[in-house]
XYZ file of C-alpha atoms in Angstrom:
722
model
C 113.682 98.810 125.176
C 114.262 101.265 122.372
C 111.704 104.050 121.963
C 110.172 102.470 118.898
C 109.172 99.470 121.011
C 107.959 101.137 124.193
C 106.430 104.406 123.168
C 103.956 105.779 120.679
C 105.710 108.816 119.338
C 106.024 110.980 116.285
C 109.560 111.990 115.511
C 109.229 115.295 113.706
C 112.276 117.345 114.621
C 115.963 116.707 114.285
C 118.725 118.668 115.901
C 120.936 118.901 112.845
C 120.401 119.756 109.221
C 121.545 117.542 106.352
C 123.039 118.991 103.209
C 120.637 120.411 100.651
C 117.508 118.661 101.874
C 114.660 119.540 99.460
C 111.767 121.507 100.916
C 108.106 120.537 100.876
C 105.221 122.828 100.038
C 103.285 123.947 103.140
C 99.974 122.297 102.255
C 97.082 121.989 104.706
C 94.791 120.184 102.301
C 94.965 119.017 98.712
C 93.189 115.654 98.887
C 91.789 113.334 101.515
C 92.732 109.681 101.093
C 89.497 108.437 102.660
C 85.877 109.320 102.064
C 83.802 110.559 104.993
C 85.362 112.766 107.628
C 88.762 114.394 107.238
C 90.954 113.384 110.154
C 93.075 116.546 110.196
C 90.179 118.913 110.864
C 87.801 120.079 113.582
C 84.225 121.356 113.517
C 81.906 122.532 116.278
C 78.790 124.630 116.714
C 76.326 126.059 119.212
C 72.652 126.008 118.175
C 70.779 127.605 116.541
C 73.853 127.952 114.324
C 75.156 124.791 112.691
C 78.038 123.334 110.668
C 77.816 119.945 109.032
C 80.305 117.543 110.607
C 81.023 113.881 111.088
C 82.124 113.247 114.664
C 83.380 116.826 114.896
C 85.373 116.577 111.670
C 84.778 118.299 108.350
C 83.300 116.112 105.596
C 85.289 115.248 102.486
C 83.273 115.803 99.307
C 83.679 114.353 95.834
C 80.842 116.468 94.383
C 83.107 119.409 93.616
C 86.903 119.697 93.596
C 89.537 121.932 92.112
C 92.108 119.140 91.992
C 90.860 115.576 92.001
C 89.718 113.636 93.897
C 87.948 115.700 96.521
C 87.564 118.898 98.545
C 86.395 119.890 102.018
C 82.755 120.800 102.608
C 81.702 123.807 104.697
C 77.939 123.542 105.003
C 76.777 125.962 107.707
C 73.990 128.052 109.171
C 74.948 131.347 110.821
C 72.148 132.302 113.182
C 71.684 134.957 115.896
C 72.663 133.765 119.375
C 74.601 130.848 117.907
C 78.099 130.134 116.654
C 80.087 127.688 114.612
C 83.778 127.125 113.953
C 86.002 124.855 111.879
C 89.696 124.368 111.347
C 92.065 122.522 109.036
C 95.202 121.188 110.722
C 98.616 120.915 109.167
C 99.656 117.276 108.953
C 103.209 116.823 110.186
C 104.925 113.523 109.646
C 108.413 112.195 110.204
C 110.920 113.742 107.818
C 108.627 116.551 106.695
C 110.687 119.056 108.639
C 111.978 121.062 105.674
C 109.145 123.272 104.467
C 109.113 126.215 102.054
C 108.685 129.670 103.551
C 105.157 130.863 102.849
C 104.198 134.391 101.827
C 100.420 134.108 101.620
C 97.558 131.855 102.627
C 95.959 130.608 99.429
C 93.035 128.342 98.709
C 90.423 127.614 96.080
C 86.788 128.359 96.876
C 83.557 127.119 95.321
C 80.428 128.974 96.495
C 77.035 127.439 95.831
C 74.245 129.736 94.673
C 72.424 131.616 97.397
C 75.523 132.774 99.276
C 76.778 136.330 98.953
C 80.302 137.560 99.682
C 79.344 139.208 102.979
C 77.880 135.908 104.201
C 81.218 134.093 103.946
C 82.920 133.115 107.228
C 85.808 134.818 108.977
C 89.284 133.313 108.750
C 92.398 133.152 110.960
C 95.604 131.132 111.234
C 97.237 129.496 114.249
C 100.896 128.849 115.042
C 102.988 126.920 117.557
C 106.128 128.842 118.527
C 108.350 127.424 121.270
C 105.442 125.210 122.412
C 103.193 128.277 122.776
C 100.032 128.223 120.660
C 98.706 131.511 119.309
C 95.848 132.374 116.965
C 95.705 135.477 114.813
C 92.839 137.924 114.745
C 89.971 136.833 112.474
C 89.470 138.743 109.253
C 86.985 138.761 106.369
C 88.433 136.843 103.452
C 85.922 138.110 100.894
C 88.248 141.069 100.323
C 90.930 138.698 99.058
C 88.883 136.779 96.484
C 90.171 137.275 92.950
C 86.645 137.775 91.625
C 83.639 136.633 93.631
C 81.464 134.212 91.664
C 78.999 131.502 92.478
C 79.009 127.969 91.077
C 82.641 128.044 89.951
C 86.079 127.881 91.497
C 87.722 131.166 92.498
C 91.087 131.917 94.083
C 91.619 133.369 97.562
C 95.041 134.817 98.407
C 95.708 136.528 101.745
C 99.170 137.927 102.524
C 100.343 136.553 105.863
C 100.982 140.110 107.005
C 97.215 140.604 107.113
C 96.902 138.190 110.028
C 97.605 140.236 113.159
C 98.533 139.218 116.716
C 100.256 135.994 115.691
C 103.611 134.849 117.077
C 105.958 132.822 114.867
C 109.581 132.970 113.773
C 109.207 130.823 110.634
C 106.071 130.119 108.644
C 106.517 126.371 109.115
C 105.279 127.019 112.662
C 101.836 127.886 111.236
C 99.812 124.752 111.893
C 96.125 125.633 111.540
C 93.637 127.481 109.342
C 90.475 128.477 111.196
C 87.015 129.538 110.032
C 84.146 130.841 112.137
C 80.720 132.374 111.881
C 80.546 135.892 110.495
C 76.976 136.866 109.594
C 73.678 136.141 111.375
C 71.454 135.612 108.359
C 70.014 132.274 109.500
C 70.395 130.792 106.000
C 72.093 127.557 104.986
C 75.301 128.032 103.016
C 77.432 125.535 101.114
C 81.113 126.106 100.298
C 83.783 123.771 98.988
C 87.425 124.453 99.825
C 90.452 122.955 98.111
C 94.225 123.450 97.826
C 94.683 125.153 101.180
C 98.330 126.135 101.508
C 100.922 128.708 102.466
C 102.288 129.657 99.084
C 105.942 130.536 98.512
C 107.184 132.963 95.936
C 107.632 130.575 93.048
C 107.848 131.588 89.428
C 105.958 129.437 86.936
C 108.141 127.226 84.781
C 107.858 127.982 81.098
C 108.175 125.514 78.254
C 107.792 122.430 80.420
C 108.390 119.269 78.449
C 105.790 116.755 79.521
C 107.291 113.288 79.928
C 105.898 110.315 78.064
C 103.923 107.911 80.229
C 103.597 104.157 80.345
C 100.851 102.069 81.925
C 100.277 98.586 83.268
C 96.918 97.362 84.533
C 96.262 94.933 87.359
C 92.982 93.743 88.849
C 91.563 96.999 90.205
C 94.214 99.604 89.501
C 96.455 100.866 86.744
C 100.084 101.846 87.347
C 101.332 104.878 85.457
C 104.971 105.932 85.368
C 107.164 108.519 83.694
C 110.643 110.041 83.805
C 110.592 112.536 86.687
C 113.877 114.245 85.834
C 113.549 117.945 85.031
C 110.238 118.303 86.869
C 111.626 119.542 90.196
C 110.158 123.051 89.933
C 106.595 122.238 88.949
C 103.848 121.767 91.522
C 101.982 118.651 90.422
C 101.497 116.063 87.761
C 97.789 115.939 86.969
C 96.347 112.566 85.952
C 93.579 112.327 83.373
C 91.551 109.191 82.631
C 89.087 108.311 79.885
C 86.727 105.374 79.573
C 86.095 105.903 75.862
C 89.473 107.227 74.703
C 88.002 110.641 73.859
C 86.631 112.425 76.931
C 89.278 112.768 79.659
C 88.545 113.716 83.272
C 91.080 114.525 85.979
C 91.284 111.703 88.531
C 94.266 112.643 90.660
C 97.407 114.641 91.265
C 100.907 113.464 92.030
C 103.957 115.216 93.441
C 106.726 115.679 90.858
C 109.384 113.857 92.905
C 107.555 110.522 92.672
C 107.404 109.564 88.995
C 104.565 107.080 89.485
C 100.840 107.061 90.129
C 98.524 104.174 91.024
C 95.004 104.859 89.787
C 92.674 102.635 91.796
C 89.562 102.248 89.639
C 88.102 99.251 91.529
C 86.807 97.933 88.209
C 88.209 94.679 86.792
C 87.874 93.821 83.100
C 87.704 97.387 81.876
C 89.857 99.399 79.494
C 91.059 102.878 80.468
C 93.050 105.532 78.632
C 95.379 107.970 80.396
C 97.352 111.116 79.838
C 99.089 113.551 82.176
C 99.875 117.263 82.314
C 102.368 119.281 84.345
C 100.850 121.851 86.722
C 102.690 125.058 87.613
C 102.532 126.896 90.934
C 99.931 129.234 89.411
C 97.941 126.106 88.438
C 98.446 126.665 84.743
C 98.821 123.405 82.841
C 101.184 122.226 80.172
C 100.148 120.518 76.998
C 99.000 116.929 77.625
C 101.282 113.936 77.282
C 100.879 110.964 75.008
C 97.852 108.732 75.592
C 98.246 105.172 76.862
C 95.653 102.442 77.220
C 95.442 99.514 79.603
C 92.860 96.897 80.619
C 92.281 95.615 84.135
C 91.521 91.933 84.683
C 90.745 89.539 87.509
C 93.875 88.040 89.035
C 94.714 84.673 90.583
C 96.245 84.355 94.033
C 99.701 83.901 92.499
C 99.259 87.008 90.371
C 98.150 89.013 93.400
C 101.270 87.906 95.262
C 103.424 88.997 92.310
C 101.661 92.359 92.240
C 102.154 93.034 95.942
C 105.771 91.889 95.965
C 106.695 94.051 92.984
C 104.960 97.162 94.299
C 106.753 96.953 97.661
C 110.053 96.194 95.890
C 109.740 99.507 93.996
C 110.180 101.407 97.268
C 113.821 100.282 97.261
C 114.357 100.407 93.524
C 112.546 103.493 92.217
C 112.361 105.235 95.589
C 116.009 104.887 96.639
C 118.259 107.823 97.525
C 120.027 108.394 94.184
C 123.635 108.931 95.302
C 123.914 105.845 97.516
C 121.249 103.589 96.047
C 120.047 102.925 99.602
C 116.611 103.158 101.175
C 114.904 106.199 102.643
C 113.340 106.117 106.097
C 109.889 106.837 104.702
C 108.342 108.169 101.505
C 107.418 110.982 101.459
C 109.960 112.199 104.001
C 113.609 113.227 104.044
C 114.859 112.732 100.503
C 118.601 112.729 101.236
C 118.608 110.710 104.447
C 119.034 106.954 104.215
C 118.030 104.431 106.868
C 120.558 101.642 107.329
C 118.253 98.914 108.602
C 115.655 99.577 105.928
C 118.480 99.512 103.384
C 119.505 96.029 104.466
C 115.917 94.870 104.123
C 115.782 96.536 100.715
C 118.817 94.602 99.507
C 116.929 91.372 100.103
C 113.936 92.831 98.251
C 116.189 93.708 95.293
C 117.559 90.159 95.147
C 113.953 88.939 95.160
C 113.207 91.391 92.362
C 115.869 89.843 90.155
C 114.534 86.329 90.649
C 110.971 87.523 90.013
C 111.983 89.314 86.822
C 111.225 92.850 87.981
C 114.786 93.868 87.091
C 117.725 92.111 85.456
C 120.699 90.690 87.301
C 122.909 93.225 85.576
C 120.730 96.096 86.819
C 121.028 94.721 90.352
C 124.798 94.381 89.996
C 125.130 98.040 89.059
C 122.959 99.079 92.002
C 124.953 96.947 94.449
C 128.243 98.332 93.133
C 126.941 101.793 93.978
C 125.698 100.620 97.390
C 128.898 98.943 98.562
C 131.074 101.759 97.208
C 129.026 104.236 99.252
C 129.144 102.099 102.403
C 132.894 101.658 102.006
C 133.332 105.441 102.284
C 130.498 106.217 104.700
C 131.188 107.200 108.304
C 131.427 104.271 110.718
C 132.137 103.877 114.415
C 134.260 100.847 115.267
C 132.844 99.409 112.057
C 129.221 99.995 113.027
C 126.944 102.240 111.023
C 124.620 104.948 112.247
C 120.860 104.548 112.140
C 120.598 107.387 109.608
C 123.176 108.585 107.093
C 123.166 111.585 104.801
C 123.156 110.086 101.326
C 124.924 113.110 99.865
C 127.882 113.031 102.259
C 128.036 109.625 103.940
C 128.011 111.316 107.357
C 125.859 110.344 110.323
C 122.498 112.086 110.489
C 121.321 112.216 114.154
C 117.641 112.310 113.220
C 116.503 111.034 116.622
C 118.573 113.617 118.502
C 122.208 114.375 119.218
C 122.662 111.476 121.621
C 122.055 109.149 118.675
C 125.008 110.436 116.646
C 127.105 107.295 116.365
C 126.781 103.560 115.878
C 123.445 101.763 116.023
C 124.221 98.070 116.193
C 120.686 96.839 115.642
C 120.399 98.850 112.432
C 123.905 97.646 111.509
C 122.811 94.046 111.944
C 119.721 94.602 109.771
C 122.016 96.153 107.157
C 124.367 93.177 107.196
C 121.540 90.671 107.065
C 121.021 92.124 103.588
C 124.700 92.422 102.711
C 125.501 88.823 103.665
C 122.539 87.683 101.587
C 123.943 89.649 98.652
C 127.408 88.141 99.242
C 125.922 84.714 98.626
C 123.718 85.783 95.728
C 126.387 87.487 93.633
C 128.478 84.344 93.287
C 129.645 84.587 89.679
C 133.287 85.010 88.698
C 132.867 88.364 86.938
C 134.876 91.375 88.095
C 131.729 93.200 89.165
C 130.379 90.372 91.309
C 133.775 89.733 92.863
C 133.984 93.445 93.704
C 130.587 93.283 95.424
C 131.527 90.165 97.410
C 134.975 91.417 98.394
C 133.722 94.813 99.507
C 130.973 93.250 101.607
C 133.550 90.958 103.212
C 135.773 93.941 103.982
C 132.898 95.850 105.612
C 131.805 92.733 107.512
C 135.272 92.136 108.920
C 135.608 95.775 109.962
C 132.774 95.625 112.515
C 134.150 95.450 116.055
C 131.226 93.626 117.601
C 133.190 92.944 120.763
C 133.680 96.711 121.283
C 129.942 97.037 121.771
C 130.062 94.924 124.902
C 131.019 98.202 126.634
C 133.280 96.328 129.070
C 135.379 93.224 128.575
C 133.376 91.118 131.023
C 129.924 92.432 130.012
C 127.225 89.858 129.500
C 125.371 92.153 127.085
C 125.814 93.921 123.793
C 124.796 97.569 123.689
C 122.570 99.202 121.096
C 124.328 102.567 120.649
C 127.687 104.239 120.936
C 128.371 107.953 120.462
C 131.797 109.340 119.487
C 131.467 112.289 121.880
C 129.095 110.884 124.525
C 130.086 107.221 124.411
C 127.451 105.025 126.105
C 125.063 107.864 126.973
C 121.962 106.003 125.787
C 123.184 102.933 127.714
C 120.695 100.521 126.182
C 121.777 96.925 126.597
C 120.224 94.389 124.260
C 117.857 91.951 125.916
C 115.354 89.657 124.185
C 112.484 89.106 123.539
C 112.221 91.721 120.804
C 113.470 92.301 117.233
C 117.217 92.145 118.003
C 118.174 88.447 117.984
C 120.069 88.951 114.726
C 122.439 91.387 116.457
C 123.710 88.772 118.906
C 123.916 86.122 116.208
C 125.934 88.256 113.797
C 128.230 89.301 116.651
C 128.869 85.620 117.343
C 129.264 84.906 113.605
C 131.915 87.583 113.049
C 135.203 86.107 111.756
C 137.320 88.979 113.127
C 135.748 90.686 116.153
C 133.281 88.128 117.389
C 131.827 87.598 120.839
C 131.494 84.283 122.622
C 128.569 82.005 121.841
C 127.584 82.129 125.515
C 126.402 85.734 125.028
C 123.294 84.364 123.335
C 122.223 83.060 126.755
C 123.917 85.635 128.985
C 122.644 88.617 127.005
C 119.790 87.926 124.607
C 118.109 85.244 126.755
C 119.501 86.506 130.079
C 117.939 85.219 133.286
C 119.306 88.051 135.438
C 116.978 90.290 137.426
C 118.008 93.200 135.208
C 116.741 91.318 132.173
C 113.587 90.133 133.911
C 112.705 93.666 134.974
C 113.444 94.990 131.491
C 111.009 92.536 129.909
C 108.363 93.110 132.547
C 108.698 96.870 132.136
C 108.026 97.070 128.412
C 105.556 94.193 128.414
C 103.736 95.519 131.510
C 103.443 91.926 132.709
C 105.648 89.230 134.233
C 104.627 86.829 131.451
C 107.838 86.054 129.582
C 110.035 87.947 132.029
C 112.340 84.911 132.168
C 112.545 84.942 128.328
C 110.649 81.679 128.268
C 106.907 82.041 128.672
C 104.916 78.794 128.778
C 101.465 80.348 129.048
C 98.506 79.808 126.746
C 96.802 82.713 124.976
C 93.677 82.375 122.855
C 94.178 78.612 122.966
C 97.801 78.770 121.789
C 100.770 77.791 123.965
C 103.682 80.229 123.715
C 107.182 78.932 124.488
C 109.074 82.241 124.098
C 107.817 85.793 124.101
C 107.065 88.662 126.450
C 103.383 89.172 127.219
C 101.501 87.256 124.533
C 104.196 87.727 121.895
C 104.409 91.445 121.227
C 104.132 93.264 117.891
C 104.631 91.116 114.816
C 107.783 92.869 113.629
C 109.511 90.844 116.372
C 109.035 87.754 114.165
C 109.934 89.539 110.927
C 112.940 91.847 111.161
C 115.593 89.398 112.383
C 114.209 86.603 110.237
C 114.078 87.975 106.715
C 117.348 86.116 106.134
C 117.727 84.013 109.265
C 115.574 80.916 108.738
C 113.662 80.205 111.970
C 113.183 76.590 110.871
C 116.916 76.106 111.444
C 117.221 77.559 114.931
C 116.280 75.845 118.169
C 117.457 76.470 121.715
C 116.551 75.078 125.123
C 113.543 77.380 125.414
C 111.479 76.223 122.411
C 109.944 72.781 122.116
C 110.327 72.434 118.327
C 112.034 75.373 116.608
C 111.604 79.118 116.382
C 109.465 78.849 113.263
C 106.787 77.063 115.262
C 107.135 79.597 118.085
C 106.699 82.428 115.570
C 103.745 80.704 113.990
C 102.144 80.635 117.422
C 102.852 84.345 117.953
C 101.211 85.108 114.626
C 98.264 82.866 115.511
C 97.774 84.612 118.863
C 97.791 87.959 117.074
C 95.309 86.662 114.496
C 92.915 85.219 117.080
C 93.040 88.413 119.121
C 91.995 90.423 116.050
C 89.229 87.955 115.187
C 87.932 88.052 118.763
C 88.373 91.848 118.745
C 87.878 92.523 122.470
C 88.054 96.318 122.006
C 85.477 96.257 119.170
C 87.752 98.086 116.756
C 86.109 98.758 113.396
C 87.187 96.315 110.692
C 89.145 93.815 112.775
C 88.531 90.213 111.813
C 89.732 87.171 109.910
C 90.782 89.314 106.943
C 92.099 92.327 108.878
C 94.685 91.357 111.453
C 98.380 91.658 112.307
C 99.192 94.244 114.967
C 102.721 95.576 114.634
C 104.803 98.765 114.585
C 103.751 101.461 112.156
C 102.742 105.043 111.657
C 99.458 105.938 113.363
C 96.963 108.785 113.844
C 98.921 109.982 116.879
C 102.383 109.116 115.587
C 104.595 106.042 115.405
C 103.426 103.199 117.635
C 104.269 99.530 118.218
C 100.810 97.948 118.335
C 100.361 94.508 119.855
C 97.448 92.270 120.835
C 96.898 93.636 124.337
C 94.484 96.291 125.519
C 96.986 99.032 126.298
C 98.814 98.730 122.948
C 95.829 98.397 120.632
C 94.272 101.655 119.441
C 92.671 100.325 116.265
C 95.627 100.939 113.926
C 96.387 98.145 111.473
C 99.525 97.912 109.330
C 99.285 95.665 106.253
C 102.885 94.504 106.786
C 101.756 92.687 109.942
C 99.728 90.046 108.140
C 101.549 90.152 104.799
C 105.032 89.607 106.251
C 103.541 86.660 108.167
C 102.833 84.643 105.015
C 105.328 81.899 105.983
C 103.569 81.403 109.310
C 99.864 81.716 108.399
C 99.542 81.689 104.598
C 95.757 81.281 104.366
C 95.071 84.030 106.886
C 97.643 86.292 105.223
C 96.084 85.800 101.796
C 92.671 86.679 103.194
C 94.111 89.908 104.554
C 95.853 90.712 101.257
C 92.610 90.339 99.297
C 90.673 92.437 101.795
C 93.261 95.208 101.865
C 93.391 95.382 98.080
C 89.812 94.675 97.020
C 87.927 96.404 99.827
C 90.335 99.078 101.089
C 92.450 99.654 98.004
C 90.841 102.996 97.149
C 92.696 104.593 100.067
C 95.279 101.983 101.067
C 96.945 101.080 97.759
C 99.509 103.364 96.169
C 102.636 103.507 94.052
C 104.712 101.420 96.517
C 102.014 98.939 97.435
C 99.998 99.257 100.624
C 100.423 102.448 102.622
C 101.918 102.012 106.042
C 98.782 101.745 108.183
C 95.144 102.699 108.641
C 92.674 103.151 111.484
C 88.999 102.766 110.645
C 87.932 104.000 114.085
C 89.474 107.373 113.213
C 88.867 107.280 109.446
C 92.619 107.690 109.079
C 95.165 106.306 106.645
C 98.897 106.985 106.571
C 100.108 108.918 103.572
C 103.604 107.429 103.931
C 105.324 104.163 103.148
C 107.971 103.034 105.648
C 111.320 101.552 104.735
C 111.209 99.019 107.555
C 107.719 97.817 106.607
C 107.671 97.491 102.803
C 110.563 95.054 102.300
C 109.332 92.460 104.816
C 106.249 92.113 102.593
C 108.312 91.345 99.472
C 110.888 89.187 101.253
C 108.649 87.141 103.521
C 106.191 86.409 100.722
C 109.191 85.151 98.740
C 110.351 83.052 101.675
C 106.863 81.559 101.792
C 106.857 80.880 98.068
C 110.424 79.638 97.479
C 112.565 80.123 100.604
C 114.935 82.195 98.433
C 116.270 84.696 100.978
C 116.350 82.198 103.851
C 118.361 79.795 101.677
C 120.847 82.441 100.579
C 121.514 83.886 104.023
C 121.816 80.481 105.652
C 124.424 79.433 103.034
C 126.866 82.015 104.355
C 129.833 80.175 105.947
C 130.031 82.516 108.941
C 126.315 82.134 109.539
C 126.548 78.356 109.261
C 129.346 78.225 111.818
C 127.370 80.413 114.207
C 124.251 78.235 113.899
C 126.276 75.125 114.734
C 127.825 76.839 117.761
C 124.685 78.366 119.254
C 121.698 76.213 118.440
C 120.552 72.692 119.161
C 120.352 70.322 116.204
């Protein structure tokens, strides 16, 4: 099975460079999302010395900060015959592989009274170069303080050339800032550290015009937004809030490429005023913006659903790659690289957005004209699209390595699940809507699904094809997993279709090859024959490997494909009931919580694929695939199957965890309370299922549209039992 299903991995590097990909600042710490210990840190000591820590991590402090909302605390005792050390780790994530070249290590320092300059710790930096880890010599940083003072913030700036005996070829290889004991005074010292970064040479921007802001309040947060154009060369947008309309305090910072900020106040029925300022690279601030006012209020269940749907929809509307109008793999991440499968999901979210009144139909028409025009010119391989495409050129972007430099038929099928939905939705007789429909039909007919059988007599479809390495990945598609839609669209094709028997010979294959494949990724023989028949947590499972797998298996292929309408010889009722049982098994596992993970329960459930503390992982309700990481999309995209349990999770995630989990595009990708970790990204494959599946629960909108497609209707009649 594809890497995203079998392995827990973090894809950081890519073997090719897209055109003009914007670079990120090299920041080690600016804010921690969660209170308590900071996940990307280490702290240790040998008595009688000491450094305050929480499970060997540095504490996050809200007592003092240079930029809101918090800083890192260094509370230590440097004693004779003892030692202490601490480090701040650079947080890599997928798509953050273009980083500005640093010239100096800079940070802000707050020294409590009672600590003198010579009592400050030593500092070093560490790098990883060609898999070899090196650490520089430690130096005193008190020589690099702008002006030593106590009880106020001062700047520390150390040229990288001052750190000796360090091996790196590019400063993005610098991954760690280290502190250790210097003096032996035996006293307790308290420092706060903020804005730790490798600073580039960046001239301050003069005469910045601060954009006007708007605000809208919900139950426990207020959304702020502004026009982000022209802000590319500033460092931050600083958010100020007032409870009386007169005294404003900074409450957060936002990166200039976002254009939105969600201020989670956790206080319903309260009025807040806001303004923003632009922050330069020297931390000088512009004049403040206009002031806006908004009042939070308690919300009904229906209003909460609207709120969550709209926030996730914005990932695909506000967060889209501007040239193509298509979805990014994750935000923040590569800003020019689109993800085809996520884009298909996003199309269904956009259609939902029209019907919910988030945008107008005309706005959606203009976006879809841009989308289909881009896809019509983008690089294809026998009609199939690559997993990742450079939005500035339309060329394949082999983000997962050079073997993956051609067609990805699973991502293509996710893309066309959205396009076929749009073909049904834009049904008016206007020139624009006819152009959208006709272009989608052209692209649909161009896909040579039968080519991806590899050989004429093959029983299987294959996931990938490379123009220079052909079938090098050699991954044949076998269910049970997220790829049913690929076989069904191949059968539905009006021009290059495959026989209906491939549903059984490939997807539901009974061959030993298929049995071994299922047993290998599931690490069990349960479901190796495609059918299962066992009972888990009191629930009988007709189809599914192991006890059902991660929940994205019952989401991705079924955002458009209505599982109520599909039944084969392996399920007793229909696939909706089978999926409901998979969701129920997942729910009961989390309630029972055999591994005693913190937070699991009736309102925190839904193991699925997501980002995680150790990288991307497909979590499922079995011991070896459950490390305590929960993705909100798991429960929230399961609304059609378990609406009461999903609503309980939604309320818990928002009302109890919203301070770290809620952001400008809804819920962040995942969190792990065992590790005090929360993802700072939103994922393209995980946000849209929330919007779309909640809508399918509420109205059946996307299911009804996709199932109206004539090619889909013919396929359903050919393949499935009435």
